[in-house]
XYZ file of C-alpha atoms in Angstrom:
614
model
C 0.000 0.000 0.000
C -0.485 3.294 -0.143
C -1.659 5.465 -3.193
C -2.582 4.460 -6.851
C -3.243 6.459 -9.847
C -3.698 5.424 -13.317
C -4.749 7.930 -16.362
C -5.473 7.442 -20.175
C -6.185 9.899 -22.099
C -5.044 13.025 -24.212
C -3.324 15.142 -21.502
C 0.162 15.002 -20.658
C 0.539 11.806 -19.003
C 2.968 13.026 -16.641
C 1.946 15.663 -14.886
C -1.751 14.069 -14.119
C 0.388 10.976 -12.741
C 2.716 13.221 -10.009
C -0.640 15.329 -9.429
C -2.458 12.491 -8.383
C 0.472 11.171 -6.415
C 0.917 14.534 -4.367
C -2.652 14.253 -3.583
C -2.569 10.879 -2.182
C 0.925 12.082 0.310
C -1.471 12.398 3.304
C -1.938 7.970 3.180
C 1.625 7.745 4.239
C 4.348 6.772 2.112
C 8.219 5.597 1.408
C 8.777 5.503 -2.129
C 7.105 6.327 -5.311
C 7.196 5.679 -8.888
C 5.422 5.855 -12.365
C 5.546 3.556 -15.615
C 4.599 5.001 -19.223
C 4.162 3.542 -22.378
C 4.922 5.502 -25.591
C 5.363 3.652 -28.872
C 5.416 0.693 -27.935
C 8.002 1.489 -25.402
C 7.616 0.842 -21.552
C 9.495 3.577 -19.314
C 9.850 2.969 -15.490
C 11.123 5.751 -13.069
C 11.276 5.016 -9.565
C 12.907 6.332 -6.185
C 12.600 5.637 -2.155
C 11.959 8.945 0.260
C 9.250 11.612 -0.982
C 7.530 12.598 -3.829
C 10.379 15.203 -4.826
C 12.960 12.713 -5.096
C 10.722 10.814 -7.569
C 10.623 14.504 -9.937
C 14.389 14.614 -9.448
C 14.544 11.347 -10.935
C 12.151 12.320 -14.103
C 14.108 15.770 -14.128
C 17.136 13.604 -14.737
C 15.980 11.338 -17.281
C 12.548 13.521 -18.684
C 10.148 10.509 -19.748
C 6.380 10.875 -21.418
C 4.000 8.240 -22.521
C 0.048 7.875 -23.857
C -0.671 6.412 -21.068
C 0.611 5.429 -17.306
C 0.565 4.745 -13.863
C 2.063 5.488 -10.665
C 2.117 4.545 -7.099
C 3.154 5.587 -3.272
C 4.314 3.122 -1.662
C 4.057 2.370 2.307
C 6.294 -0.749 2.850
C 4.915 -4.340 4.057
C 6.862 -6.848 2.514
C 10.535 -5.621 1.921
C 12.837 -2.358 2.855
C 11.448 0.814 1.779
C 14.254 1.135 -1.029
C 14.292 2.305 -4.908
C 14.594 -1.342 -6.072
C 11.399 -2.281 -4.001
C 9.121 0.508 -5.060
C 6.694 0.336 -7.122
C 5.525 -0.628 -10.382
C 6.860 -3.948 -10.615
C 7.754 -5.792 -13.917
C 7.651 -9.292 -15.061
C 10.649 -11.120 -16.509
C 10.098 -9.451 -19.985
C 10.158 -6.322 -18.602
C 6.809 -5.546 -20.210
C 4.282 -6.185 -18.008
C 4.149 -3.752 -15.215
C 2.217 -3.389 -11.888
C 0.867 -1.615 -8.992
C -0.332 -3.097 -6.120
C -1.870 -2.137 -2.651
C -2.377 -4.811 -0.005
C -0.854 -7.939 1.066
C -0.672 -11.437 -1.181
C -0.562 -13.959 1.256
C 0.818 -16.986 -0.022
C 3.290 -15.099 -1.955
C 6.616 -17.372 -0.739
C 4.702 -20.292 -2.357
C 4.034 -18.435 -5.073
C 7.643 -17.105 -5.685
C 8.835 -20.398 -5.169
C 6.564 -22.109 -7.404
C 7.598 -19.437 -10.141
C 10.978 -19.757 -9.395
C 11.067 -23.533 -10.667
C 9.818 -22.230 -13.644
C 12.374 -19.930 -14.482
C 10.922 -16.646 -13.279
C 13.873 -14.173 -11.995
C 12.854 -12.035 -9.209
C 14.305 -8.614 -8.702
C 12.708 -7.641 -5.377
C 11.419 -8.768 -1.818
C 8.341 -7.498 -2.163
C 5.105 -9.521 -2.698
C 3.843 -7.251 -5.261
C 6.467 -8.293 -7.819
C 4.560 -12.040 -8.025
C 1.649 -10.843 -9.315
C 3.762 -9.554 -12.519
C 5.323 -12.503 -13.034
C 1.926 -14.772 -12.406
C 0.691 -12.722 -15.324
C 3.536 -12.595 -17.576
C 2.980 -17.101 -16.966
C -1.077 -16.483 -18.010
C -0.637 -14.021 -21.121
C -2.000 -15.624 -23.830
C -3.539 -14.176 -27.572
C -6.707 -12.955 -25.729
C -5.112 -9.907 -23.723
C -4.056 -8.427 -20.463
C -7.577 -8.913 -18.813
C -7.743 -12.780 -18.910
C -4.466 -13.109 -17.970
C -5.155 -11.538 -14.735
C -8.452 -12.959 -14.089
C -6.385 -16.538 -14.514
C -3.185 -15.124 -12.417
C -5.556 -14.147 -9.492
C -7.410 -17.532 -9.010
C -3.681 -18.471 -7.372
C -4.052 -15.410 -5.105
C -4.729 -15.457 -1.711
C -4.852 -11.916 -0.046
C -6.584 -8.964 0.215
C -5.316 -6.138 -3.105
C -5.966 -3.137 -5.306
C -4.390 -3.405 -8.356
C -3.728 -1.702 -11.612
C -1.741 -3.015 -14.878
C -0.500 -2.688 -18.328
C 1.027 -4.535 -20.651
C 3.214 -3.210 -23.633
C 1.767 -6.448 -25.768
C -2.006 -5.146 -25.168
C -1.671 -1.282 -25.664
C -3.891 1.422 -25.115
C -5.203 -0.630 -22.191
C -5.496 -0.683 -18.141
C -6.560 -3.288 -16.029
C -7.889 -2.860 -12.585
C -8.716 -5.575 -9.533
C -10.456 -5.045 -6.131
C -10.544 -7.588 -3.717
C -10.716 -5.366 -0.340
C -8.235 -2.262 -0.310
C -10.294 0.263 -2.892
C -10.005 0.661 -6.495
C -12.054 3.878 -7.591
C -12.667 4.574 -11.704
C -12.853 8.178 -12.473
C -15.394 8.923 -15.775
C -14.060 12.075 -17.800
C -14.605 13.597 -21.415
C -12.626 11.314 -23.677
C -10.482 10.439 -20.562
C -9.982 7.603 -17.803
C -8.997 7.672 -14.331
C -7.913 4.578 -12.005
C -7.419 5.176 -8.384
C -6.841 4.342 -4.405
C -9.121 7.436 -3.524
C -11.229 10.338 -4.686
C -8.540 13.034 -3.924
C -6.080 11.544 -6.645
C -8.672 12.713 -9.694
C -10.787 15.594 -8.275
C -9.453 18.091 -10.010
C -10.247 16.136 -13.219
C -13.664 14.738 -12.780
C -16.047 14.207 -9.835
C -17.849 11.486 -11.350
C -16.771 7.910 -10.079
C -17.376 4.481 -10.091
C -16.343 2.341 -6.841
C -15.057 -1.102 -7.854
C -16.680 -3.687 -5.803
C -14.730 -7.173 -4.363
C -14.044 -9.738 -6.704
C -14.539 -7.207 -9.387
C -12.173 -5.412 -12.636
C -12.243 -2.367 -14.765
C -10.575 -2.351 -18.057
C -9.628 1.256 -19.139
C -9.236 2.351 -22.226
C -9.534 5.124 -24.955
C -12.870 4.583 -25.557
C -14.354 3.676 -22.370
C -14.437 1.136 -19.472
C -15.757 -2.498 -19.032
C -16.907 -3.422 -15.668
C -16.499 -7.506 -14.646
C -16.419 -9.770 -12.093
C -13.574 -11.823 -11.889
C -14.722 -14.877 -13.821
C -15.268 -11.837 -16.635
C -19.042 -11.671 -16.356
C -20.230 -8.007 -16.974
C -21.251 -6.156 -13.488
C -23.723 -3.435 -13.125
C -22.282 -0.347 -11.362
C -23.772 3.010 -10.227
C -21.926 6.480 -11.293
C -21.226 8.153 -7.797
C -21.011 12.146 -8.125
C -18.654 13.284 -5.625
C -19.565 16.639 -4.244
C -16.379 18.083 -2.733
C -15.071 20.706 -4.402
C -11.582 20.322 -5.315
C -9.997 23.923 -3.737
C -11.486 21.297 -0.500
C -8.759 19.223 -0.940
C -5.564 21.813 -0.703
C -4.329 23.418 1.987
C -6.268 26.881 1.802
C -3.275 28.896 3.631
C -2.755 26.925 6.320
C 0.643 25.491 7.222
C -0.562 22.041 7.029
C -3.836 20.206 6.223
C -4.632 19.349 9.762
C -4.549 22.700 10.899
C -6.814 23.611 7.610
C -9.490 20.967 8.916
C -9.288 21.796 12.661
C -10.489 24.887 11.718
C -12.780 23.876 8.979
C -14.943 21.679 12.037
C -17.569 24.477 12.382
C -18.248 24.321 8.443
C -18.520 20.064 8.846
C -20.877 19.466 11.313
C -22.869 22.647 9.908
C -22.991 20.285 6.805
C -23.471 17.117 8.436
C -26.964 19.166 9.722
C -28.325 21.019 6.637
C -31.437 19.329 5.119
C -31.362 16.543 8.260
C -33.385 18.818 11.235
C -36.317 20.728 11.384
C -36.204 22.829 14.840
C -40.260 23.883 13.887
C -41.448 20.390 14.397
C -38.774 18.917 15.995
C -38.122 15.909 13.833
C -35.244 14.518 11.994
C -35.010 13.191 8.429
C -32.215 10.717 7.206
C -33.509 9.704 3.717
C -30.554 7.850 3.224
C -30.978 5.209 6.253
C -33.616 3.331 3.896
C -34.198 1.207 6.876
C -38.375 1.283 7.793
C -39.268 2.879 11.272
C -41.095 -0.793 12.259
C -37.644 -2.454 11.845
C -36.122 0.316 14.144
C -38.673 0.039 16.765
C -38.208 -3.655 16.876
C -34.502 -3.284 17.533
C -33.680 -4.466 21.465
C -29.901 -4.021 21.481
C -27.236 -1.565 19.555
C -23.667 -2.533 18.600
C -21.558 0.157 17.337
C -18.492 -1.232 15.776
C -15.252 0.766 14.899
C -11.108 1.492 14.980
C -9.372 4.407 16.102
C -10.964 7.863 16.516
C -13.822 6.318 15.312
C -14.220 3.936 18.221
C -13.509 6.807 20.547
C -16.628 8.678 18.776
C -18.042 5.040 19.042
C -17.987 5.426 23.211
C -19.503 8.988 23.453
C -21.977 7.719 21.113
C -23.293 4.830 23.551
C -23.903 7.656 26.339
C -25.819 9.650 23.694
C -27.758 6.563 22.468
C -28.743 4.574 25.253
C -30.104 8.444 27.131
C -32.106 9.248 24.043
C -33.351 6.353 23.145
C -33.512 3.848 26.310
C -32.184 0.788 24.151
C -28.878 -0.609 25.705
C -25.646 0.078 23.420
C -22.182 -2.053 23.335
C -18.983 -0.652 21.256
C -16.601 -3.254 20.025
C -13.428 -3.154 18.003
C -13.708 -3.887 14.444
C -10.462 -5.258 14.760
C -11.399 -8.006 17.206
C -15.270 -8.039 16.588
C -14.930 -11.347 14.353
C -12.630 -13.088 16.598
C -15.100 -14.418 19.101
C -18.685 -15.644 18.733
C -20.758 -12.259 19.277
C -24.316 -12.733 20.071
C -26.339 -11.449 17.486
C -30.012 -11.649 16.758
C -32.898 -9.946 13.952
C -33.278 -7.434 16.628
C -29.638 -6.103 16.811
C -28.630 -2.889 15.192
C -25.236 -3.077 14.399
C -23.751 0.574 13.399
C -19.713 0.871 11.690
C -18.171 3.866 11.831
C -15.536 4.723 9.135
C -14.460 7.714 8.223
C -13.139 6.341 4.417
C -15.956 3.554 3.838
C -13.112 0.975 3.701
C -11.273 0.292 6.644
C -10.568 -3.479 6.329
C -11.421 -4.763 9.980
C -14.631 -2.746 10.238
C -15.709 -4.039 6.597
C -15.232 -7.692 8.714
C -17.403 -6.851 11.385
C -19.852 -5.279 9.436
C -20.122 -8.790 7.318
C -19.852 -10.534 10.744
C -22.685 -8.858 12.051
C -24.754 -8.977 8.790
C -24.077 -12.688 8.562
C -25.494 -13.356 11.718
C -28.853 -11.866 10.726
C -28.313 -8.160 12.851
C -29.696 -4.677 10.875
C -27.011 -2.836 9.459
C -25.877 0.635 9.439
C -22.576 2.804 8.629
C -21.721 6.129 9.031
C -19.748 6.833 6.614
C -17.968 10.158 4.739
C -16.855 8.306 1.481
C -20.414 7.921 -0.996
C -20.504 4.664 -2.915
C -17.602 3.474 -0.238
C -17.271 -0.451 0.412
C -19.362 0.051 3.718
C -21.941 2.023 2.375
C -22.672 -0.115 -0.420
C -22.586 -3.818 2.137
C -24.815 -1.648 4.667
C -28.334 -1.865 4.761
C -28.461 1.631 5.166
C -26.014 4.837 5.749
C -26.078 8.008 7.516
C -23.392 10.538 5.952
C -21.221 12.984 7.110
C -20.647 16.127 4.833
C -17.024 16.730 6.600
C -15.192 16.539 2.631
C -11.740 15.270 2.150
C -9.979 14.865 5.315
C -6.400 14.976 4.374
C -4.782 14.771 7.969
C -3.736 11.293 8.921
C -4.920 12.442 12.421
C -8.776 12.473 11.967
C -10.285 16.120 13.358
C -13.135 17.183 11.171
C -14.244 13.401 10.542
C -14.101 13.011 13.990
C -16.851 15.316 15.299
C -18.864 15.165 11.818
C -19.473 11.539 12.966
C -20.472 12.308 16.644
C -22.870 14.947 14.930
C -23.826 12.047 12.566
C -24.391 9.322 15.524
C -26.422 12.649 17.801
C -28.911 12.849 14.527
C -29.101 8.879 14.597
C -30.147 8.537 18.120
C -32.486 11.116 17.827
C -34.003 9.382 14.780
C -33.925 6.332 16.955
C -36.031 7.998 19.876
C -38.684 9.487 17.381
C -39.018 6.326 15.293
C -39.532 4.653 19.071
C -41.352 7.317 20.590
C -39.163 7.213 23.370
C -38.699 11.481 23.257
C -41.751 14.017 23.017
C -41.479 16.258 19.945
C -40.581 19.096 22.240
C -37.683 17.229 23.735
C -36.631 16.537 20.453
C -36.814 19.777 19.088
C -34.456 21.109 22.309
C -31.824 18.516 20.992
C -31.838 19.662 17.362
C -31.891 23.638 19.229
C -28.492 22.541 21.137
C -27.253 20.943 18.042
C -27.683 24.022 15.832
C -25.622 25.969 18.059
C -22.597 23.549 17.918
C -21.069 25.357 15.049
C -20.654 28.799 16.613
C -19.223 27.460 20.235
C -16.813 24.969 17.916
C -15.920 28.603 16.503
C -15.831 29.892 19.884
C -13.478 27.437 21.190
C -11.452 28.038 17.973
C -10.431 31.074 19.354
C -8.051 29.636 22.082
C -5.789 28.903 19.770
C -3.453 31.521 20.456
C -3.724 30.568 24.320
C -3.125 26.815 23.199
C -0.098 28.060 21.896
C 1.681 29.261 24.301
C 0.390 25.929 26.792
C 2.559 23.978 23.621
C 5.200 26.118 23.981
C 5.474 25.101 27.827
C 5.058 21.632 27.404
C 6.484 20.363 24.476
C 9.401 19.015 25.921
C 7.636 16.666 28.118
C 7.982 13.068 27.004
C 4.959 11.594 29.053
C 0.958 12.902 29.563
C -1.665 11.631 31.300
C -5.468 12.641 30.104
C -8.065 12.276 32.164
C -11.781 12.792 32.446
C -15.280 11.238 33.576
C -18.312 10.161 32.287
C -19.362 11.426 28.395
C -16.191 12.914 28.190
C -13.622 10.062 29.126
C -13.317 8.937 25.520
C -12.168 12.623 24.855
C -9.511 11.582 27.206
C -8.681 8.934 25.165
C -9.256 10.669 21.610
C -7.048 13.817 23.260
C -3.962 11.353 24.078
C -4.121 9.239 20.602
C -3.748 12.109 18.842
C -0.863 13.710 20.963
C 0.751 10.257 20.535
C 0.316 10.022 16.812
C 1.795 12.960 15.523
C 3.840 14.653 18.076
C 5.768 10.995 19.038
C 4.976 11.316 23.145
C 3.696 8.189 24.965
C 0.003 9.898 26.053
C -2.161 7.594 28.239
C -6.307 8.851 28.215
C -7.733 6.859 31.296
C -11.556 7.758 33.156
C -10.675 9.519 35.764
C -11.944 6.943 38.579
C -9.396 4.734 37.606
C -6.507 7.287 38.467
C -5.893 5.685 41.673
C -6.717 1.814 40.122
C -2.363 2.147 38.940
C -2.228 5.343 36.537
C -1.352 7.257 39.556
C 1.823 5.352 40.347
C 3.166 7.369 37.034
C 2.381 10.924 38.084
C 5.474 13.094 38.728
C 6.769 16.365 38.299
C 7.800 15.029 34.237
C 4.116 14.084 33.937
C 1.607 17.212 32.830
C -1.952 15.442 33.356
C -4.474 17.109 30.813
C -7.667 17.131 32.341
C -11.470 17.297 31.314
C -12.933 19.635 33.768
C -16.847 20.374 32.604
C -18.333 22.121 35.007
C -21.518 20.155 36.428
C -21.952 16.730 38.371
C -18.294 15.494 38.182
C -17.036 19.195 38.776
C -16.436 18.124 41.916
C -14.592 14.537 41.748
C -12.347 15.942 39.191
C -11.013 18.770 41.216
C -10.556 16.091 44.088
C -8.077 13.913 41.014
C -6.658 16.857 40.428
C -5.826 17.454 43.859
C -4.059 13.748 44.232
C -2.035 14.986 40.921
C -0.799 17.762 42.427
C 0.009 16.255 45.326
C 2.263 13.876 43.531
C 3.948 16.741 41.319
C 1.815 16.480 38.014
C 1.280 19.629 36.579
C -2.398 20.225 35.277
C -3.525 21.594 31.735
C -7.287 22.178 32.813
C -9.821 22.296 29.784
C -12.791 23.663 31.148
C -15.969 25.750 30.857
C -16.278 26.185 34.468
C -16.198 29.757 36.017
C -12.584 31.490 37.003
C -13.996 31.296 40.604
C -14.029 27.509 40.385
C -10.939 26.670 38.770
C -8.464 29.577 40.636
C -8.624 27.046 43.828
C -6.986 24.290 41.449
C -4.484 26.031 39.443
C -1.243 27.483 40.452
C -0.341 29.637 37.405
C 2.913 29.042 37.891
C 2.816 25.227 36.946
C -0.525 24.707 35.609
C -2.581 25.947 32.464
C -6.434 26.595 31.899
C -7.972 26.320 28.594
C -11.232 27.898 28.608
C -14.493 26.363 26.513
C -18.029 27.759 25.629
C -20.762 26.367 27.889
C -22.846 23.783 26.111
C -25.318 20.905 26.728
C -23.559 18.027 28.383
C -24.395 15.618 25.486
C -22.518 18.286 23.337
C -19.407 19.357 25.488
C -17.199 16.146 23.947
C -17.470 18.143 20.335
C -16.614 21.058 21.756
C -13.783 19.804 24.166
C -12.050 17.735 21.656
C -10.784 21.142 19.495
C -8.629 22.511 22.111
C -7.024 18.850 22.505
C -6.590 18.617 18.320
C -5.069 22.088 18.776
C -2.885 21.299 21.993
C -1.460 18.003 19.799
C -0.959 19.885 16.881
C 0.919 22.667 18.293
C 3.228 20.455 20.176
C 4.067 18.037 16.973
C 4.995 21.165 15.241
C 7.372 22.792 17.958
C 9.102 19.169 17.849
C 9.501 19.269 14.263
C 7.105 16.487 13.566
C 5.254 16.028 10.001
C 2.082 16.604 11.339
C -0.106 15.645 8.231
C 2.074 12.256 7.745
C 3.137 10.923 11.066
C 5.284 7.723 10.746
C 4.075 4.586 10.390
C 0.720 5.597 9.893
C -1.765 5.472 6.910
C -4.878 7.516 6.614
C -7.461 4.473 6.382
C -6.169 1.088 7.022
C -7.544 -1.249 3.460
C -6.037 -4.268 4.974
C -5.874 -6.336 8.503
């Protein structure tokens, strides 16, 4: 993995490849490359480190072609070197791919190719499938060969290929991380994700498993992989493409911290109506006597989105009375979860394609529950396996670190409970119409508590040198505890622990020194008062405290020493709100930091935006 692009057509075939590349940077990457064919003649260029050292190679030996490809490559199987990067060739040298995922029984492959007198170049995995295809070309083209090539395969991939000896032509295979055709005037597109061809066209076609796309100049053939013809829908992607760069900002993830009062604005419009207090999600598709029948929720995700998973079981099981568990994609199909027609199972994916949610989604469906993913990505994997979807309208989220996607869903899951309660009639009109009041504020206090960034600022400044934190808070906002340390950890490199803050004293305690800051969730309210007595046992023990709170000056000045400690004030909002709205100083506080430590914020190592296989 990471990034694929593929383009036929009549522009310069160059500059649409490294475009599309540059666009895909924020999935993580090692090495990148591109292969052309002009004439009959197949040109290969190729280099490990960034994107630039991949132009200094072209600048150094200029290449063009009719038609190409090119790929980013994060490393799996082999060093993250020139010879490993991608596109791989066959023996002939004429048969060239590109290749994200894994190919599992690729030793027995190589071996079994090897006795035939295939010569490997590489220790990648990728490199088989060349040479499997270059064995299966026969007089009937590049297609067949790979649809016989791939009944050896064992793995999850995303392919794309072309052959010297069928011209003109580009093959594409999906079988779990996602293959994407883009539909232009005269032109064709091939890619790992929307981003890599928005600028070009915004109408798509989302290759299914098990499925191919054969490009050429005169349009595209859609097949499963036994070559039967497949029906597909044209998705028209909405984002605008100035959406996609970085707007001014220093880096993308600053650009979407600050673009969170626009999302969940988006992830409203057309959804509420505050005069009769109802909500509308079109798009569910799921009938209100199915809903009411439900007796159990599971919400199933990874990452960020299992943090936005937890705050969404408070907000669920209050709204709606029905009792909510949150599993890890990741682990959901590893045991024998208890599943009937009356569960509602719910993924939550930012991309639509995030291999071990896909697996619990299928788990779950299998086993007979109702299905539903929240999803950002239309005509995604999820969204199409789903029986139905509730969007968010966050656009492109560039960042590796999710921000924008992040409280776009929990707006997303607020507007699903609440269609939960009225399809139940577990909340009175009126009480619904408050919600959808509190929820059409959110935008202005998320601008609100944009305004501390300056303030945030100078906290980083004081703190970035610390090489342990501790985040802390209780009830609705513990997973913000959680969300605030993963995304210190991910892009600013400093071992950040989120805990509840009950179990401080349960071991986390035993860590707290003078080295440790402890960032704490301080809502004013109910657990007001049980927080200030943790952060009194902190300060005991040396921790200094970076308070995030919307309580009043006269209740905090008894906990702070300004001297040690910080305060980063909030707008006052409804409790089942104050997670949105507390998470945007955190995103800020991590950001800051990563960037005083000279961190690449918007590509953290060893990290990929969605992860397309297990």
């Amino acid at each position: 993995m990471c990034g694929i692009i593929g383009y036929i057509g009549d522009q310069p075939v160059v500059p649409v490849l490294i475009e599309g590349l540059r666009r895909l940077e924020y999935r993580g990457y090692d090495s990148a490359g591109i292969a052309l064919v002009r004439n009959g003649q197949l040109e290969i260029r190729r280099s490990a480190g960034k994107l630039a050292r991949l132009e200094e190679a072209i600048a150094a030996q200029p290449v063009d072609g009719d038609y190409g490809l090119g790929h980013t490559r994060w490393a799996t199987h082999g060093r993250p070197t020139e010879e490993n990067a991608h596109p791989h060739r066959d023996c002939s040298g004429r048969i060239v791919v590109v290749h994200n995922g894994i190919i599992e029984n690729y030793l027995d492959l190589k071996h079994e190719l090897e006795t035939q007198g295939h010569r490997f170049q590489t220790e990648t995995d990728t490199e088989v499938l060349a040479h499997l295809v270059e064995r299966e070309m026969r007089d009937d083209g590049l297609a067949c060969a790979v649809r016989r090539a791939l009944e050896a395969v064992r793995g999850l991939f995303g392919l794309v290929l072309l052959s010297v000896d069928d011209p003109q032509k580009l093959v594409a295979a999906r079988n779990g991380p996602p293959i994407l055709v883009g539909l232009g005037d005269q032109e064709f597109f091939v890619a790992s994700d929307v981003p890599a061809i928005l600028s070009h066209t915004r109408d798509v076609v989302f290759l299914g498993d098990q499925e191919m796309a054969v490009l050429t100049r005169t349009g595209v053939e859609f097949t499963d992989f036994a070559g039967a013809p497949v029906r597909t829908t044209t998705q028209r992607i909405t984002w605008d493409p100035v959406m996609a760069e970085k707007g001014g900002y220093k880096h993308f993830m600053l650009k979407e911290i600050f673009e969170q009062p626009w999302a969940t604005q988006e992830t409203m419009v057309g959804r509420v109506s505050l005069e009769s207090g109802q909500v509308f999600l079109g798009e569910l598709e799921i009938a209100p006597d199915r809903l009411r029948a439900i007796d159990r929720i599971i919400l199933l995700a990874c990452g960020t989105s299992w943090h936005a998973a937890l705050i969404a079981k408070f907000v669920i099981e209050q709204l709606t009375g029905v009792p909510v568990e949150v599993d890890y994609g990741s682990e959901y199909r590893y045991r024998d979860p208890i599943v009937t027609a009356a569960t509602l199972a719910i993924v939550i994916t930012q991309s639509g394609e995030t291999a071990d949610t896909l697996a619990a989604l299928r788990e779950a469906r299998r086993k007979g529950a109702v299905t539903v993913a929240v999803c950002n990505v239309v005509g995604s994997m999820a969204t199409r396996e789903a029986a139905g979807t509730v969007y968010t309208h966050a656009g492109p989220e560039i960042g590796v670190a999710s921000t924008k996607a992040f409280t776009s869903q929990l707006v997303a899951l607020h507007l699903l409970a609440l269609y939960l309660a009225q399809a139940r009639q577990t909340l009175a009109p009126d009480v619904v119409r408050a919600h959808l009041g509190d929820l059409n504020h959110l935008p202005r206090l998320l601008e609100q508590a944009l305004k501390s960034d300056e303030a945030i600022q100078a906290v980083a400044r004081r703190f970035y040198a610390h090489r342990n934190f501790l985040y802390l808070g209780r009830g609705i906002n513990y997973p913000i505890a959680l969300e605030g340390a993963l995304k210190l950890k991910e892009i600013s490199y400093i071992h950040a622990e989120g805990y509840p803050a009950g179990e401080m004293k349960h071991g986390p305690i035993a860590l707290i020194d003078e080295e440790m800051p402890v960032v704490a969730l301080l809502p004013s309210g109910p657990v007001f008062a049980k927080m200030a007595s943790n952060l009194q046992q902190a300060k005991t023990r040396g921790g200094a405290i970076i308070a995030v709170t919307n309580a009043s000056p006269d209740q905090i000045a008894p906990l702070i020493d300004p001297s040690r400690d910080a305060v980063i004030t909030i707008p006052d909002s409804s409790p089942l709100l104050t997670p949105i709205v507390m998470v945007v100083p955190l995103q800020l506080l991590a950001y800051h930091i990563a960037v005083r430590r000279g961190c690449d914020v918007d590509q953290p190592r060893n990290l990929a935006k969605s992860v397309t296989v297990e």
